[in-house]
Short mmCIF file of C-alpha atoms and ligand atoms in Angstrom, two decimals:
data_model
loop_
_atom_site.label_atom_id
_atom_site.label_comp_id
_atom_site.label_asym_id
_atom_site.label_seq_id
_atom_site.Cartn_x
_atom_site.Cartn_y
_atom_site.Cartn_z
CA MET A 1 27.08 116.80 -19.71
CA THR A 2 27.47 120.21 -21.39
CA ASP A 3 27.43 123.38 -19.28
CA ARG A 4 23.83 124.40 -19.16
CA PRO A 5 22.16 127.77 -19.04
CA ASP A 6 20.23 128.54 -15.86
CA HIS A 7 17.84 125.69 -15.09
CA ILE A 8 15.19 127.71 -13.30
CA PRO A 9 13.74 129.35 -16.45
CA TRP A 10 13.47 125.86 -17.94
CA PHE A 11 11.58 124.64 -14.90
CA ARG A 12 9.30 127.69 -15.05
CA LYS A 13 8.67 127.19 -18.76
CA MET A 14 7.77 123.51 -18.28
CA LEU A 15 5.32 124.54 -15.55
CA GLU A 16 3.91 127.24 -17.83
CA ILE A 17 3.27 124.72 -20.60
CA ARG A 18 1.69 122.18 -18.20
CA LEU A 19 -0.59 124.77 -16.62
CA PHE A 20 -1.41 126.35 -19.97
CA GLU A 21 -2.61 122.98 -21.27
CA GLU A 22 -4.64 122.32 -18.12
CA LYS A 23 -6.27 125.72 -18.52
CA VAL A 24 -7.05 124.94 -22.16
CA GLN A 25 -8.99 121.87 -21.01
CA GLU A 26 -10.94 124.03 -18.55
CA LEU A 27 -11.70 126.70 -21.18
CA PHE A 28 -12.79 124.03 -23.63
CA MET A 29 -15.25 122.58 -21.11
CA ALA A 30 -16.52 126.11 -20.41
CA GLY A 31 -17.31 126.53 -24.12
CA LEU A 32 -14.71 129.26 -24.66
CA ILE A 33 -12.65 127.20 -27.11
CA GLU A 34 -14.33 125.78 -30.20
CA GLY A 35 -13.22 122.90 -32.43
CA THR A 36 -10.69 120.59 -30.86
CA THR A 37 -7.37 120.65 -29.03
CA HIS A 38 -4.33 118.35 -28.92
CA LEU A 39 -2.54 118.74 -25.63
CA CYS A 40 1.03 117.93 -24.67
CA GLN A 41 1.02 117.35 -20.90
CA GLY A 42 3.85 114.92 -20.16
CA GLN A 43 5.95 115.98 -23.17
CA GLU A 44 7.18 119.35 -21.83
CA ALA A 45 10.89 118.49 -21.66
CA VAL A 46 11.01 118.10 -25.44
CA PRO A 47 9.98 121.63 -26.49
CA VAL A 48 11.77 123.29 -23.59
CA GLY A 49 15.08 121.42 -23.92
CA ALA A 50 15.18 121.49 -27.72
CA VAL A 51 14.13 125.13 -28.17
CA ALA A 52 16.68 126.20 -25.51
CA ALA A 53 19.40 124.91 -27.83
CA MET A 54 18.27 127.13 -30.75
CA HIS A 55 19.69 130.55 -31.66
CA ALA A 56 17.29 133.50 -31.90
CA ASP A 57 17.43 133.50 -35.72
CA ASP A 58 16.94 129.73 -36.14
CA VAL A 59 13.46 128.59 -37.16
CA LEU A 60 11.09 125.77 -36.31
CA THR A 61 8.02 124.08 -37.68
CA ASN A 62 5.74 121.90 -35.58
CA THR A 63 2.29 120.35 -35.44
CA TYR A 64 -1.27 120.69 -34.16
CA ARG A 65 0.14 119.43 -30.82
CA GLY A 66 2.30 122.53 -30.84
CA HIS A 67 1.37 124.71 -27.86
CA GLY A 68 4.57 123.60 -26.08
CA GLU A 69 6.98 124.66 -28.82
CA ALA A 70 5.14 127.97 -29.33
CA LEU A 71 5.39 128.86 -25.62
CA ALA A 72 8.98 127.58 -25.38
CA ARG A 73 9.88 129.81 -28.32
CA GLY A 74 8.56 132.83 -26.44
CA MET A 75 4.95 133.19 -27.51
CA ASP A 76 3.02 135.15 -24.93
CA ALA A 77 0.42 132.95 -23.17
CA GLU A 78 -2.23 135.64 -23.72
CA ALA A 79 -1.66 135.66 -27.50
CA ALA A 80 -1.86 131.86 -27.49
CA PHE A 81 -5.07 131.74 -25.43
CA ALA A 82 -6.59 134.48 -27.59
CA GLU A 83 -5.80 132.45 -30.70
CA LEU A 84 -7.46 129.38 -29.21
CA MET A 85 -10.53 131.43 -28.28
CA GLY A 86 -10.78 133.04 -31.74
CA ARG A 87 -9.94 136.56 -30.57
CA SER A 88 -8.39 139.25 -32.77
CA SER A 89 -5.48 139.60 -30.29
CA GLY A 90 -4.45 135.99 -31.01
CA CYS A 91 -1.07 135.26 -32.59
CA CYS A 92 -2.82 134.68 -35.95
CA GLY A 93 -5.57 137.23 -35.45
CA GLY A 94 -7.89 134.54 -34.10
CA VAL A 95 -8.35 132.81 -37.45
CA GLY A 96 -5.87 129.96 -36.97
CA GLY A 97 -6.96 128.36 -33.71
CA SER A 98 -5.35 125.70 -31.54
CA MET A 99 -3.66 123.79 -34.36
CA HIS A 100 -1.88 126.82 -35.87
CA LEU A 101 0.04 128.71 -33.18
CA THR A 102 2.52 130.49 -35.42
CA ASP A 103 4.73 133.56 -34.95
CA PHE A 104 7.15 134.47 -37.71
CA SER A 105 8.75 137.16 -35.53
CA LYS A 106 10.05 134.38 -33.27
CA GLY A 107 11.09 132.04 -36.07
CA ASN A 108 8.04 129.87 -35.40
CA VAL A 109 7.19 129.55 -39.07
CA GLY A 110 4.22 127.25 -38.93
CA ALA A 111 2.26 124.72 -36.94
CA ASN A 112 0.69 122.23 -39.33
CA ALA A 113 -2.49 120.17 -38.95
CA ILE A 114 -1.48 117.92 -41.86
CA VAL A 115 0.70 115.11 -40.51
CA GLY A 116 4.18 115.40 -42.05
CA ALA A 117 3.59 118.83 -43.62
CA GLY A 118 6.11 120.68 -41.47
CA LEU A 119 9.14 118.66 -42.58
CA PRO A 120 9.48 119.92 -46.18
CA ILE A 121 8.72 123.47 -45.03
CA ALA A 122 11.60 123.32 -42.53
CA LEU A 123 13.81 121.74 -45.19
CA GLY A 124 13.01 124.64 -47.53
CA CYS A 125 14.04 127.09 -44.80
CA ALA A 126 17.24 125.14 -44.16
CA MET A 127 18.16 125.16 -47.85
CA ALA A 128 17.46 128.89 -48.07
CA PHE A 129 19.91 129.42 -45.18
CA LYS A 130 22.49 127.23 -46.86
CA LEU A 131 22.18 128.89 -50.28
CA ARG A 132 22.37 132.35 -48.73
CA GLU A 133 25.33 131.23 -46.61
CA GLU A 134 23.55 132.24 -43.40
CA PRO A 135 24.66 130.30 -40.29
CA ARG A 136 21.11 129.38 -39.34
CA VAL A 137 19.42 126.07 -38.63
CA ALA A 138 15.84 124.78 -39.02
CA LEU A 139 14.25 122.38 -36.54
CA THR A 140 11.14 120.41 -37.34
CA PHE A 141 9.07 118.76 -34.60
CA PHE A 142 6.68 115.96 -35.52
CA GLY A 143 5.21 112.78 -34.05
CA ASP A 144 6.06 109.10 -34.25
CA GLY A 145 3.08 108.58 -36.58
CA ALA A 146 4.57 111.06 -39.05
CA THR A 147 7.53 108.74 -39.64
CA ASN A 148 5.17 106.54 -41.68
CA ILE A 149 4.30 109.46 -43.97
CA GLY A 150 6.00 109.95 -47.36
CA THR A 151 7.23 113.47 -46.63
CA PHE A 152 9.30 112.12 -43.72
CA HIS A 153 11.31 109.81 -45.98
CA GLU A 154 11.51 112.33 -48.83
CA SER A 155 12.69 115.08 -46.52
CA LEU A 156 15.36 112.94 -44.85
CA ASN A 157 16.60 111.81 -48.25
CA MET A 158 16.84 115.34 -49.66
CA ALA A 159 18.33 116.71 -46.45
CA ALA A 160 21.02 114.03 -46.53
CA VAL A 161 21.86 114.54 -50.21
CA TRP A 162 21.97 118.33 -49.83
CA LYS A 163 23.63 118.33 -46.39
CA ALA A 164 20.91 120.66 -45.20
CA PRO A 165 21.27 122.48 -41.85
CA ILE A 166 18.23 120.84 -40.31
CA VAL A 167 17.37 118.82 -37.20
CA PHE A 168 14.45 116.39 -37.39
CA VAL A 169 12.86 115.97 -33.96
CA ILE A 170 10.48 113.04 -33.46
CA THR A 171 8.32 113.45 -30.38
CA ASN A 172 7.67 109.76 -29.90
CA ASN A 173 4.73 109.60 -27.49
CA LEU A 174 4.02 105.96 -28.48
CA TYR A 175 0.66 106.71 -30.17
CA GLY A 176 -0.69 108.10 -33.40
CA GLU A 177 -4.29 109.30 -33.49
CA TYR A 178 -5.44 106.22 -31.54
CA SER A 179 -3.11 103.52 -32.81
CA PRO A 180 -0.19 102.33 -30.71
CA LEU A 181 3.14 102.63 -32.47
CA ARG A 182 3.72 98.87 -32.14
CA SER A 183 0.72 98.16 -34.42
CA THR A 184 1.80 100.53 -37.20
CA THR A 185 5.58 100.43 -37.16
CA PRO A 186 7.86 97.38 -37.41
CA ILE A 187 10.77 98.75 -35.36
CA GLU A 188 11.03 100.03 -31.81
CA ASP A 189 13.66 102.76 -32.18
CA LEU A 190 12.52 105.28 -34.77
CA ALA A 191 16.00 106.79 -34.71
CA ARG A 192 17.03 103.81 -36.90
CA ARG A 193 14.99 105.38 -39.70
CA ALA A 194 17.98 107.68 -40.20
CA ASP A 195 20.19 104.74 -41.24
CA PRO A 196 19.07 104.34 -44.89
CA PHE A 197 19.83 108.02 -45.46
CA GLY A 198 23.31 107.90 -43.92
CA ILE A 199 22.61 110.56 -41.31
CA PRO A 200 22.96 110.18 -37.53
CA GLY A 201 19.89 108.94 -35.67
CA VAL A 202 19.90 109.31 -31.89
CA VAL A 203 17.55 107.87 -29.26
CA VAL A 204 17.01 110.49 -26.56
CA ASP A 205 15.34 110.29 -23.14
CA GLY A 206 12.60 112.83 -23.80
CA GLN A 207 11.65 113.03 -20.11
CA ASP A 208 14.93 114.63 -19.08
CA VAL A 209 15.25 118.23 -20.24
CA ASP A 210 19.04 118.20 -19.77
CA ILE A 211 19.45 115.20 -22.05
CA VAL A 212 17.06 116.72 -24.61
CA TYR A 213 19.08 119.95 -24.53
CA ASP A 214 22.48 118.26 -24.86
CA ASN A 215 21.47 116.11 -27.81
CA THR A 216 19.66 118.91 -29.61
CA LEU A 217 22.60 121.24 -29.10
CA SER A 218 25.01 118.70 -30.62
CA ALA A 219 22.70 118.21 -33.62
CA ILE A 220 22.24 121.96 -34.10
CA GLU A 221 25.98 122.64 -33.85
CA ARG A 222 26.65 119.89 -36.36
CA ALA A 223 24.09 121.39 -38.76
CA ARG A 224 25.39 124.93 -38.27
CA SER A 225 28.96 123.92 -38.99
CA GLY A 226 28.10 122.26 -42.31
CA GLY A 227 27.79 118.68 -41.03
CA GLY A 228 24.21 118.24 -42.26
CA ALA A 229 21.05 116.73 -40.83
CA THR A 230 20.39 114.66 -37.70
CA LEU A 231 17.33 112.69 -36.66
CA LEU A 232 16.55 112.83 -32.93
CA GLU A 233 13.99 110.48 -31.41
CA MET A 234 12.66 111.89 -28.15
CA LYS A 235 11.02 109.07 -26.17
CA THR A 236 8.14 110.56 -24.22
CA TYR A 237 4.42 110.13 -23.52
CA ARG A 238 1.24 112.15 -23.80
CA TYR A 239 -0.78 112.02 -20.59
CA ARG A 240 -4.08 112.85 -22.30
CA GLY A 241 -5.83 111.24 -25.24
CA HIS A 242 -5.07 112.23 -28.82
CA SER A 243 -7.51 115.13 -28.84
CA ARG A 244 -10.12 116.43 -26.47
CA ALA A 245 -12.64 113.83 -27.73
CA ASP A 246 -10.42 110.87 -26.84
CA PRO A 247 -10.53 109.34 -23.34
CA ALA A 248 -7.53 107.12 -24.30
CA LYS A 249 -9.15 103.91 -23.07
CA TYR A 250 -6.95 101.89 -25.44
CA ARG A 251 -3.87 102.23 -23.25
CA PRO A 252 -2.73 99.20 -21.25
CA ASP A 253 -3.29 99.32 -17.50
CA GLY A 254 -0.42 100.92 -15.62
CA GLU A 255 1.21 102.53 -18.67
CA LEU A 256 0.18 106.10 -17.82
CA GLU A 257 1.22 105.67 -14.19
CA ALA A 258 4.61 104.26 -15.20
CA TRP A 259 5.30 107.32 -17.34
CA LYS A 260 4.02 109.70 -14.68
CA ALA A 261 6.59 108.17 -12.33
CA ARG A 262 9.17 109.78 -14.64
CA ASP A 263 7.39 113.08 -15.06
CA PRO A 264 9.66 115.63 -16.77
CA ILE A 265 8.79 118.45 -14.36
CA ASP A 266 9.44 116.20 -11.37
CA ILE A 267 12.76 115.03 -12.80
CA LEU A 268 14.07 118.58 -13.18
CA GLY A 269 12.40 119.64 -9.91
CA GLY A 270 14.15 116.81 -8.05
CA ARG A 271 17.47 117.85 -9.51
CA LEU A 272 16.96 121.52 -8.63
CA ALA A 273 16.04 120.58 -5.06
CA SER A 274 18.98 118.22 -4.58
CA GLU A 275 21.41 120.77 -6.03
CA GLY A 276 20.04 123.37 -3.60
CA GLN A 277 18.85 125.65 -6.42
CA LEU A 278 15.12 125.56 -5.75
CA SER A 279 13.58 123.84 -2.72
CA ALA A 280 10.31 121.91 -2.89
CA GLU A 281 8.59 124.82 -1.17
CA GLU A 282 10.02 127.34 -3.64
CA GLN A 283 8.84 125.09 -6.46
CA GLN A 284 5.32 125.08 -5.02
CA ASN A 285 5.37 128.88 -4.78
CA LEU A 286 6.59 129.14 -8.35
CA ARG A 287 3.76 126.85 -9.46
CA LYS A 288 1.24 129.15 -7.74
CA GLU A 289 2.81 132.21 -9.36
CA VAL A 290 2.75 130.67 -12.84
CA SER A 291 -0.81 129.43 -12.29
CA ALA A 292 -1.96 132.97 -11.40
CA GLU A 293 -0.22 134.33 -14.51
CA ILE A 294 -1.91 131.72 -16.69
CA ASP A 295 -5.34 132.50 -15.22
CA ALA A 296 -4.80 136.24 -15.76
CA ALA A 297 -3.58 135.70 -19.35
CA ALA A 298 -6.67 133.60 -20.12
CA ASP A 299 -8.97 136.25 -18.59
CA ARG A 300 -7.38 139.03 -20.66
CA ALA A 301 -7.60 136.91 -23.80
CA ALA A 302 -11.29 136.10 -23.18
CA ALA A 303 -12.09 139.80 -22.81
CA ALA A 304 -10.72 140.66 -26.28
CA PRO A 305 -13.09 141.01 -29.25
CA PRO A 306 -13.30 138.44 -32.06
CA PRO A 307 -11.96 139.47 -35.48
CA THR A 308 -14.33 141.57 -37.58
CA PHE A 309 -16.03 140.10 -40.62
CA GLU A 310 -13.70 142.20 -42.84
CA GLU A 311 -10.62 140.81 -41.05
CA ILE A 312 -11.80 137.23 -41.52
CA GLN A 313 -12.75 137.90 -45.15
CA SER A 314 -9.31 139.28 -45.95
CA TYR A 315 -7.92 135.70 -45.70
CA VAL A 316 -10.39 134.29 -48.25
CA TYR A 317 -8.85 134.28 -51.70
CA ALA A 318 -11.73 132.98 -53.84
CA GLY A 319 -12.58 135.54 -56.56
C1 LIG B 401 -1.79 113.52 -43.81
C2 LIG B 401 -2.69 113.28 -42.63
N1 LIG B 401 -3.18 112.06 -42.40
C3 LIG B 401 -3.98 111.83 -41.32
C4 LIG B 401 -4.30 112.86 -40.47
C5 LIG B 401 -5.19 112.59 -39.24
N2 LIG B 401 -4.33 112.61 -38.05
C6 LIG B 401 -4.24 113.71 -37.29
S1 LIG B 401 -3.16 113.52 -36.03
C7 LIG B 401 -2.82 111.93 -36.47
C8 LIG B 401 -1.86 111.10 -35.67
C9 LIG B 401 -0.44 111.50 -35.80
O1 LIG B 401 0.33 110.90 -34.78
P1 LIG B 401 1.77 111.38 -34.42
O2 LIG B 401 2.51 111.76 -35.66
O3 LIG B 401 2.38 110.33 -33.58
O4 LIG B 401 1.56 112.72 -33.59
P2 LIG B 401 0.87 112.95 -32.17
O5 LIG B 401 -0.59 113.21 -32.44
O6 LIG B 401 1.09 111.75 -31.33
O7 LIG B 401 1.52 114.17 -31.59
C10 LIG B 401 -3.54 111.57 -37.60
C11 LIG B 401 -3.47 110.26 -38.24
C12 LIG B 401 -3.78 114.14 -40.75
N3 LIG B 401 -4.03 115.19 -39.98
N4 LIG B 401 -2.95 114.33 -41.82
MG1 LIG B 402 2.48 110.21 -31.50
#
């Protein structure tokens, strides 16, 4: 395994994402968040491990289930909560909402609600880097369901032909909106969808942040050194339903429990404890600390004003 940066910030970040999402559920039930939300509890190792392998000037695109990547890429929890609550202090001025946590200053160039929309955007960024001879890489995060969308195949084809500096990251959580992958997709390992395009496709244990990091780093280094695109399939699971309206009753008995037995935070926590880096008690204290920070960030966000009518109107282009 590659030498890793300090593990403790990774552990903290995974806790932050988990507790952020739990707080989002609470705020939604309290009527402070309108619309819908798509949460990522259970998937935290993917954004944290993959984003840790990026350079500061690399970029990413992601999806409506994108709170994890936004926080992993350094978005302040208060700006994220404020966006979800439609406050002017949100990362998009409160007009984007849960599905659009975006921050160009951190190379987070767009969360997309349209399935498959982020792939060509990331490919455009990657080609701009290549044509300008900048040593930068684009990552694009999307779901297993998106691999049945035309833009997935078109983007992989173009990326392969143009040797684009891009990494395609499938967060395979086994479900689309409600449909299990097995009923929509004729193969088990989505990484094999790289084969027709002649690029590497790698199956990755998406529950283990170290393995996510190592594989993403290899793919990013390959892209940065002119080797072209890679498709990574992160095998993981979403603990909640598709969106806040979905109780996820369609899942077979025992499936959720089996995945929780390999919880990504527990896997890293167990490793940190056995290596003597962070005891179980220290982990509990850290959880309390992060939980208090999340509560305070949500309170500050809720106290901010909504955007003014003029601010909202400035994004309407109809003449
Ligand atoms: C082009 C398009 N088709 C359909 C939808 C409706 N839709 C929203 S999320 C989703 C499921 C996508 O599943 P997946 O790619 O596995 O991502 P996940 O939700 O599991 O993160 C669908 C069908 C959409 N937003 N965009
Ligand atoms: Mg999915």
